[in-house]
């Protein structure tokens, strides 16, 4: 009898453990942009919460966040607190400054006071429409982190960039520049949003989203090490809908979505959040 593999030996010489699969909680985030006043916002969040409750949504399994305009944040916060709703609150922008003579700006401390968990920084509509540089985006991300919030750092190439440099080059460059402004222990989310896919009805293919998602994770690994690279969520955004969300969520380097237009329709956004039920369709 060959006794080389007795239980005692197995205990003394355990086989090397296989690398544990990386588990990141997916995030489905609705960027409302400049839609909904505070009354519409309250009605929307109430309906969303009912819809997800009906569907027995597990927020621990798939996190759901809404990003209303600034004027809605207080109303939505009050509703979330009063009804103990698990939907997370996000803001669409933040000032890089702590306080002072910055007419029209909103500070990170003001947002934090409203229980804001996430802040979008560097959306292409601000980079393009408001001339925000990578440095400004980095400073905004830092302001959010310093106040105890999680920046959702948006990166993405224009159609011209895609033609000239391929999909990943500009997003990689933008993320690298923002990381230069953040401390090593900062927690953040990255959102890959190709500019040409936003609001166009022409989403990136899942393979393309994965290619860039992987390139962004490689940047995280090189700049921050394995732990940060494995823990950080990389979202895809640009014409996401309930029909295509599952195809993105099957990609190993895509951990959620930043949804624009489809996040304004309760049933559609609720279906997107429930992608686990239609993965494989
Ligand atoms: P759409 O989903 O409308 O394409 O917008 C994406 C976006 O910009 C989210 O931030």
CSV table of N, CA and C and ligand atoms in Angstrom, one decimal, residues 31 33 123 125 193 197-199 238-240 258-261, ligand 1:
chain,number,residue,atom,x,y,z
A,31,UNK,N,-25.7,58.3,-13.7
A,31,UNK,CA,-25.4,59.7,-13.9
A,31,UNK,C,-26.5,60.4,-14.5
A,33,UNK,N,-26.9,63.5,-15.0
A,33,UNK,CA,-26.5,64.8,-15.7
A,33,UNK,C,-27.5,65.9,-15.3
A,123,UNK,N,-15.5,63.8,-16.0
A,123,UNK,CA,-16.4,63.4,-17.0
A,123,UNK,C,-16.1,64.1,-18.3
A,125,UNK,N,-17.9,65.4,-20.4
A,125,UNK,CA,-18.7,66.7,-20.6
A,125,UNK,C,-18.1,67.8,-19.8
A,193,UNK,N,-15.2,55.6,-20.3
A,193,UNK,CA,-16.3,56.1,-21.1
A,193,UNK,C,-15.8,56.7,-22.4
A,197,UNK,N,-19.0,57.0,-27.6
A,197,UNK,CA,-20.1,56.1,-27.2
A,197,UNK,C,-21.2,56.7,-26.4
A,198,UNK,N,-20.9,57.9,-25.8
A,198,UNK,CA,-21.8,58.5,-24.9
A,198,UNK,C,-23.0,59.1,-25.6
A,199,UNK,N,-24.1,58.7,-25.2
A,199,UNK,CA,-25.4,59.2,-25.8
A,199,UNK,C,-25.6,59.0,-27.3
A,238,UNK,N,-21.3,54.4,-21.6
A,238,UNK,CA,-21.4,54.8,-23.0
A,238,UNK,C,-22.5,53.9,-23.6
A,239,UNK,N,-23.7,54.5,-23.7
A,239,UNK,CA,-24.9,53.8,-24.3
A,239,UNK,C,-25.1,52.4,-23.7
A,240,UNK,N,-25.0,52.3,-22.3
A,240,UNK,CA,-25.3,51.1,-21.6
A,240,UNK,C,-26.8,51.0,-21.5
A,258,UNK,N,-21.4,53.0,-15.7
A,258,UNK,CA,-21.8,54.3,-15.4
A,258,UNK,C,-22.8,54.7,-16.5
A,259,UNK,N,-24.1,54.8,-16.1
A,259,UNK,CA,-25.2,54.8,-17.1
A,259,UNK,C,-25.7,56.2,-17.2
A,260,UNK,N,-25.9,56.7,-18.4
A,260,UNK,CA,-26.5,58.1,-18.5
A,260,UNK,C,-28.0,58.0,-18.8
A,261,UNK,N,-28.3,58.1,-20.1
A,261,UNK,CA,-29.7,58.1,-20.5
A,261,UNK,C,-30.6,57.1,-19.9
B,1,LIG,P1,-25.2,57.4,-21.9
B,1,LIG,O1,-25.4,56.2,-21.1
B,1,LIG,O2,-26.4,58.3,-22.1
B,1,LIG,O3,-24.5,57.1,-23.2
B,1,LIG,O4,-24.2,58.3,-21.1
B,1,LIG,C1,-23.0,57.7,-20.5
B,1,LIG,C2,-22.4,58.7,-19.6
B,1,LIG,O5,-21.9,59.7,-20.0
B,1,LIG,C3,-22.5,58.4,-18.1
B,1,LIG,O6,-21.6,59.2,-17.4
